[in-house]
Coordinates of C-alpha atoms in Angstrom, one line a residue:
M1 CA 13.3 49.4 -9.9
K2 CA 10.7 49.0 -7.2
P3 CA 11.5 51.1 -4.1
K4 CA 12.6 49.1 -1.0
V5 CA 9.8 48.5 1.5
T6 CA 10.7 49.8 4.9
I7 CA 9.3 49.1 8.4
E8 CA 7.7 52.6 8.3
D9 CA 5.8 51.6 5.1
I10 CA 4.5 48.5 6.8
A11 CA 3.4 50.4 9.8
R12 CA 1.6 53.0 7.6
L13 CA -0.1 50.4 5.4
A14 CA -1.2 48.3 8.4
G15 CA -2.3 51.4 10.4
V16 CA -0.1 50.7 13.4
S17 CA 3.0 52.1 15.0
K18 CA 6.6 51.0 14.1
A19 CA 6.8 49.6 17.6
T20 CA 3.9 47.3 16.9
V21 CA 5.5 46.0 13.7
S22 CA 8.7 45.3 15.7
R23 CA 6.7 43.4 18.3
V24 CA 5.1 41.3 15.6
L25 CA 8.5 40.5 14.0
N26 CA 9.8 39.4 17.4
E27 CA 6.6 37.4 18.2
R28 CA 5.8 39.3 21.3
S29 CA 2.6 38.3 23.0
N30 CA 1.3 41.8 23.7
V31 CA -0.2 42.3 20.2
K32 CA -3.8 41.5 19.4
A33 CA -4.4 38.6 17.1
E34 CA -6.2 40.6 14.5
T35 CA -3.5 43.3 14.5
R36 CA -0.8 40.6 14.2
E37 CA -2.6 39.0 11.3
R38 CA -3.0 42.4 9.5
V39 CA 0.7 43.3 9.9
L40 CA 1.8 39.9 8.6
R41 CA -0.6 40.1 5.7
V42 CA 0.8 43.5 4.7
M43 CA 4.4 42.2 5.0
Q44 CA 3.4 39.3 2.7
E45 CA 1.7 41.5 0.2
Q46 CA 4.6 44.0 0.1
G47 CA 7.4 41.3 0.0
F48 CA 8.9 43.0 3.1
V49 CA 12.5 42.1 4.1
P50 CA 13.4 43.5 7.5
S51 CA 16.0 46.2 7.3
L52 CA 18.4 44.6 9.8
A53 CA 18.7 41.5 7.6
A54 CA 19.2 43.6 4.5
A55 CA 21.9 45.6 6.2
G56 CA 23.7 42.4 7.3
L57 CA 23.6 41.1 3.7
A58 CA 24.8 44.4 2.3
G59 CA 27.7 44.6 4.7
G60 CA 28.7 41.0 4.3
R61 CA 29.2 40.7 8.0
S62 CA 27.1 37.6 8.8
R63 CA 28.8 34.2 8.9
L64 CA 25.6 32.4 9.9
V65 CA 23.5 30.1 7.7
G66 CA 19.8 29.9 8.6
V67 CA 18.4 26.4 8.4
L68 CA 14.6 25.9 8.8
T69 CA 13.4 22.3 9.2
P70 CA 10.2 20.4 9.9
P71 CA 10.0 18.8 13.4
F72 CA 13.0 16.7 14.3
T73 CA 10.6 13.8 14.9
Q74 CA 10.4 13.3 11.1
P75 CA 12.8 10.4 10.5
T76 CA 14.4 11.9 7.4
V77 CA 15.4 15.2 9.1
P78 CA 18.4 14.1 11.3
E79 CA 20.3 12.6 8.4
I80 CA 19.8 15.7 6.2
L81 CA 21.1 17.8 9.1
R82 CA 24.1 15.6 9.6
G83 CA 25.1 16.4 6.0
V84 CA 24.4 20.1 6.6
A85 CA 26.6 20.1 9.7
E86 CA 29.5 18.3 8.1
A87 CA 29.5 20.5 5.1
I88 CA 29.5 23.6 7.3
E89 CA 32.4 22.3 9.3
H90 CA 34.7 22.9 6.4
T91 CA 33.8 26.5 6.0
D92 CA 34.0 29.7 8.1
Y93 CA 30.2 29.6 8.6
E94 CA 28.0 28.4 11.5
I95 CA 24.4 27.2 11.5
V96 CA 21.4 28.9 13.1
L97 CA 18.8 26.1 13.3
Y98 CA 15.0 26.7 13.5
S99 CA 12.3 24.0 13.6
T100 CA 8.7 24.5 12.8
N101 CA 6.1 22.8 15.0
A102 CA 2.3 22.6 15.0
G103 CA 0.7 25.9 15.6
Q104 CA 3.7 27.9 14.4
S105 CA 3.6 30.0 11.3
P106 CA 6.6 29.3 9.1
T107 CA 6.3 32.8 7.5
T108 CA 6.4 34.4 11.0
I109 CA 9.5 32.3 11.8
V110 CA 11.3 33.5 8.6
N111 CA 10.4 37.1 9.3
R112 CA 11.8 36.7 12.8
I113 CA 15.0 35.2 11.5
L114 CA 15.5 38.1 9.1
A115 CA 14.6 40.7 11.7
L116 CA 17.4 39.4 13.9
G117 CA 19.8 40.4 11.1
L118 CA 22.1 37.4 11.7
T119 CA 21.8 35.0 8.8
S120 CA 23.2 35.7 5.4
C121 CA 21.2 33.0 3.6
L122 CA 18.5 30.3 4.1
L123 CA 18.2 26.6 3.6
V124 CA 14.6 25.4 4.0
I125 CA 13.6 21.8 4.2
Q126 CA 10.0 21.1 3.0
P127 CA 8.9 24.8 2.8
G128 CA 5.3 24.0 2.0
P129 CA 3.1 27.2 2.2
L130 CA 6.3 29.2 2.8
T131 CA 7.4 28.9 -0.8
P132 CA 5.8 32.2 -2.1
R133 CA 7.5 34.1 0.7
L134 CA 10.9 32.5 -0.2
L135 CA 10.4 33.5 -3.8
Q136 CA 9.9 37.1 -2.7
L137 CA 13.1 37.0 -0.6
A138 CA 15.1 35.3 -3.4
S139 CA 13.9 38.0 -5.9
Q140 CA 15.2 40.6 -3.5
G141 CA 18.7 39.1 -3.3
L142 CA 18.6 36.7 -0.4
P143 CA 20.3 33.4 -1.2
V144 CA 17.7 30.6 -0.7
V145 CA 17.9 26.8 -1.3
V146 CA 15.2 24.3 -0.7
I147 CA 15.0 20.6 -0.1
D148 CA 11.5 19.8 -1.1
D149 CA 9.5 17.0 -2.7
Q150 CA 6.0 17.8 -1.5
G151 CA 4.8 20.9 -3.4
P152 CA 5.2 21.7 -7.1
P153 CA 8.8 22.2 -8.2
P154 CA 9.6 25.6 -6.8
E155 CA 11.3 28.4 -8.9
L156 CA 14.1 28.3 -6.4
P157 CA 17.5 26.5 -6.3
S158 CA 16.8 23.0 -4.9
V159 CA 18.3 19.6 -4.1
G160 CA 16.3 16.4 -4.4
I161 CA 15.9 13.1 -6.2
D162 CA 13.9 11.7 -9.2
N163 CA 11.0 10.0 -7.4
R164 CA 9.5 8.7 -10.6
V165 CA 12.7 6.9 -11.7
S166 CA 13.3 5.5 -8.2
A167 CA 9.8 4.1 -7.9
Y168 CA 10.1 2.6 -11.4
Q169 CA 13.3 0.9 -10.2
A170 CA 11.5 -0.5 -7.1
T171 CA 8.6 -1.9 -9.1
M172 CA 10.8 -3.3 -11.8
H173 CA 12.8 -5.2 -9.1
L174 CA 9.6 -7.0 -8.1
I175 CA 8.8 -7.7 -11.7
R176 CA 12.2 -9.2 -12.4
L177 CA 11.7 -11.5 -9.3
G178 CA 8.7 -12.9 -11.1
Y179 CA 5.9 -11.1 -9.4
R180 CA 3.0 -10.2 -11.7
R181 CA 0.2 -8.9 -9.5
I182 CA 1.8 -6.0 -7.7
A183 CA 0.0 -3.6 -5.4
H184 CA 0.9 0.0 -4.4
L185 CA 0.3 1.9 -1.2
Q186 CA 0.7 5.5 -2.1
G187 CA 1.3 8.6 -0.1
P188 CA -1.0 11.7 0.2
A189 CA -2.3 12.7 -3.2
E190 CA -1.4 16.4 -2.6
F191 CA 2.3 15.5 -2.2
R192 CA 4.3 15.7 -5.4
C193 CA 6.6 12.9 -4.4
A194 CA 3.6 10.6 -3.8
Q195 CA 2.3 11.4 -7.3
E196 CA 5.6 10.8 -8.9
R197 CA 6.2 7.5 -7.1
Y198 CA 2.7 6.3 -8.3
Q199 CA 3.7 7.4 -11.8
G200 CA 6.9 5.3 -11.6
Y201 CA 4.9 2.3 -10.4
R202 CA 2.5 2.6 -13.3
Q203 CA 5.2 3.1 -15.9
A204 CA 7.0 -0.1 -14.7
L205 CA 3.8 -2.1 -15.1
D206 CA 3.2 -0.6 -18.5
D207 CA 6.7 -1.3 -19.7
A208 CA 6.5 -4.9 -18.5
G209 CA 3.2 -5.4 -20.3
L210 CA 1.4 -6.1 -17.0
P211 CA -2.3 -5.0 -16.5
F212 CA -3.0 -2.2 -14.1
D213 CA -5.6 -3.1 -11.5
P214 CA -6.9 0.1 -9.7
A215 CA -8.2 -2.2 -6.9
L216 CA -4.6 -2.8 -5.9
V217 CA -3.8 0.9 -5.3
F218 CA -4.3 1.9 -1.7
N219 CA -4.3 5.4 -0.3
G220 CA -1.9 6.2 2.6
T221 CA -0.8 9.1 4.7
F222 CA 3.0 8.4 4.9
E223 CA 2.3 7.4 8.5
T224 CA 2.6 4.0 10.1
A225 CA -1.1 3.6 10.8
S226 CA -2.0 3.7 7.1
G227 CA 0.4 0.9 6.5
R228 CA -1.4 -1.2 9.1
A229 CA -4.7 -0.4 7.5
C230 CA -3.5 -1.4 4.1
A231 CA -2.4 -4.8 5.5
V232 CA -5.8 -5.4 7.0
A233 CA -7.5 -4.5 3.7
L234 CA -5.3 -6.9 1.8
A235 CA -5.9 -9.7 4.3
T236 CA -9.6 -9.4 3.8
L237 CA -9.4 -10.0 0.0
P238 CA -10.2 -13.4 -1.4
L239 CA -7.0 -15.4 -2.0
A240 CA -7.5 -15.2 -5.8
E241 CA -7.6 -11.4 -5.7
R242 CA -4.6 -10.8 -3.4
P243 CA -1.4 -9.4 -4.9
E244 CA 1.9 -11.2 -4.9
A245 CA 3.9 -8.1 -4.0
I246 CA 3.5 -4.5 -2.9
F247 CA 5.5 -1.4 -3.4
I248 CA 5.0 1.0 -0.5
A249 CA 5.7 4.7 -1.0
N250 CA 7.7 5.2 2.2
D251 CA 9.3 3.1 4.9
Q252 CA 7.1 4.5 7.7
M253 CA 4.0 2.9 6.1
A254 CA 6.0 -0.2 5.3
F255 CA 6.8 -0.7 9.0
G256 CA 3.1 -0.5 9.9
F257 CA 2.4 -2.9 7.0
L258 CA 5.0 -5.5 8.2
S259 CA 3.8 -5.3 11.8
A260 CA 0.1 -5.8 10.9
A261 CA 1.0 -8.6 8.4
E262 CA 2.7 -10.6 11.1
A263 CA -0.3 -10.2 13.4
L264 CA -2.7 -11.3 10.5
G265 CA -0.6 -14.3 9.7
L266 CA 0.7 -13.0 6.4
R267 CA 4.2 -14.3 5.9
I268 CA 6.6 -11.8 4.3
P269 CA 8.0 -12.5 1.7
Q270 CA 6.5 -16.0 1.3
D271 CA 2.9 -14.8 1.0
L272 CA 3.6 -11.2 -0.1
A273 CA 6.8 -9.5 -1.1
V274 CA 7.4 -5.9 0.1
V275 CA 9.5 -3.0 -1.1
G276 CA 9.6 0.4 0.6
F277 CA 11.1 3.8 -0.1
D278 CA 13.6 6.0 1.9
D279 CA 15.9 3.5 3.8
I280 CA 15.7 5.3 7.1
P281 CA 17.8 3.5 9.8
L282 CA 15.1 1.3 11.2
S283 CA 14.7 -0.4 7.8
A284 CA 17.7 -2.6 8.4
H285 CA 16.4 -3.7 11.8
V286 CA 12.7 -4.6 11.4
R287 CA 11.8 -8.2 10.8
P288 CA 12.0 -9.1 8.1
T289 CA 14.5 -6.5 7.1
L290 CA 13.1 -4.1 4.5
T291 CA 14.1 -4.0 0.9
T292 CA 13.8 -0.3 0.0
I293 CA 15.0 2.6 -2.2
K294 CA 17.7 4.5 -0.4
Q295 CA 17.3 8.3 -0.5
P296 CA 20.7 10.1 -0.1
F297 CA 19.5 12.3 2.8
Y298 CA 23.1 13.0 4.0
E299 CA 24.2 14.0 0.5
M300 CA 21.2 16.2 0.1
G301 CA 22.2 18.2 3.2
R302 CA 25.8 18.5 2.0
N303 CA 24.9 19.5 -1.5
A304 CA 22.3 22.0 -0.3
V305 CA 24.9 23.8 1.8
E306 CA 27.5 23.8 -1.0
L307 CA 24.9 25.2 -3.4
L308 CA 23.8 27.8 -0.9
L309 CA 27.3 29.1 -0.3
S310 CA 28.1 29.1 -4.0
L311 CA 25.1 31.4 -4.5
L312 CA 26.2 33.6 -1.6
H313 CA 29.7 34.0 -2.9
G314 CA 29.0 33.8 -6.6
P315 CA 27.2 36.1 -9.0
A316 CA 23.9 37.7 -8.3
M317 CA 21.0 35.4 -7.6
Q318 CA 19.3 33.9 -10.6
P319 CA 16.1 35.7 -11.5
V320 CA 12.9 33.9 -10.4
A321 CA 9.7 33.4 -12.3
G322 CA 8.0 36.6 -13.0
A323 CA 11.2 38.6 -13.6
E324 CA 10.8 40.8 -16.7
D325 CA 14.2 40.3 -18.2
G326 CA 16.9 37.7 -18.2
Y327 CA 15.0 34.8 -16.7
Q328 CA 17.0 31.6 -16.2
P329 CA 15.6 28.4 -14.7
P330 CA 16.8 27.9 -11.1
I331 CA 19.5 25.4 -10.3
R332 CA 18.1 21.9 -9.5
I333 CA 20.4 19.2 -8.3
Q334 CA 19.0 15.7 -8.6
L335 CA 21.0 13.0 -6.7
P336 CA 20.9 9.3 -7.5
T337 CA 19.1 6.8 -5.3
R338 CA 19.8 3.1 -5.1
L339 CA 17.9 -0.1 -4.4
V340 CA 18.9 -1.8 -1.1
I341 CA 18.0 -5.5 -1.3
R342 CA 17.1 -7.1 2.0
E343 CA 14.7 -9.9 3.2
S344 CA 11.2 -8.5 2.6
C345 CA 11.2 -8.8 -1.3
G346 CA 12.2 -12.5 -1.4
A347 CA 15.3 -11.9 -3.5
L348 CA 17.7 -13.2 -0.8
T349 CA 15.5 -16.3 -0.2
L350 CA 15.5 -17.0 -4.0
H351 CA 19.3 -16.5 -4.2
R352 CA 19.9 -18.9 -1.3
R353 CA 17.6 -21.5 -2.9
Q354 CA 19.4 -21.1 -6.2
E355 CA 22.8 -21.6 -4.5
Q356 CA 21.5 -24.7 -2.7
E357 CA 20.2 -26.1 -6.0
H358 CA 23.5 -25.3 -7.7
S359 CA 25.4 -27.0 -4.8
L360 CA 23.3 -30.1 -5.0
S361 CA 23.8 -30.4 -8.8
D362 CA 27.6 -30.3 -8.4
E363 CA 27.6 -33.2 -5.9

């Protein structure tokens, strides 16, 4: 078994004092940038877990769950945290909440969390470049659960959804309404969820026997501005080349699309039907109200806490990729999504028209 790396080892390998390592862990400002970078690099290479955290885990004294989130301005984060908070309410644990912001190193934040020796486990939302560090910590016995759909599936216990199946459902809904020329505004190509939603869109077209037109796929950023840009691009197409409907890979972009469409004189859903993805709260209040795929953000938070505490109180952590013996795949919980039908897809208008026609035929 590999010997445990200590703070003394980090100091020796980085060529600094123990006090300097401690200042780096606590993000003190009186450390030169190049020294800080060297110490952090050595910690990363050695898979260092600060001894205070390890002592807390060994003694089982901590009743705090560390939660690391993206900025709270992301519209999906508050609902996830609501699920986390309500799940924790029914336990003997409390939450220690950390948020990453621009300019902060997630790895440094995690090292600082562990150096405080307070938390017994970690829940990380959208870990991004932090994933390798979390793998190291999990392999050393720290319970870690992630909620992540951006990077490749991590070799860590996780909670999420099936993006491909959900996007397939959204596109098939438009097809069943009679639309045949369907566009797609996709998210950033480097995000796994964007890739999978595009794949679901393509699969639905293939299964319905509809031709795929690459000119109807637009690149977006998951931000409102790229939705507006997409609407402008569609409005400039000749009428014969315009789509009848569009599946937009998240609600934020859909909001931008709806806003620009109105300014450009495009009527939704009469001229163009729209389906989004996420069902964040504003989706029910924009005009027209947005048909979208509802992600179970609240349930993700609850399930992530339940999984994390089961790992904390259950048997030893599952081995992660790279373990020499006894490897088992990490637990992955996939929660169901559902289609929320509102005004933007035209289904409600169609339903009302059919009801009116049925009523007239009965007279």
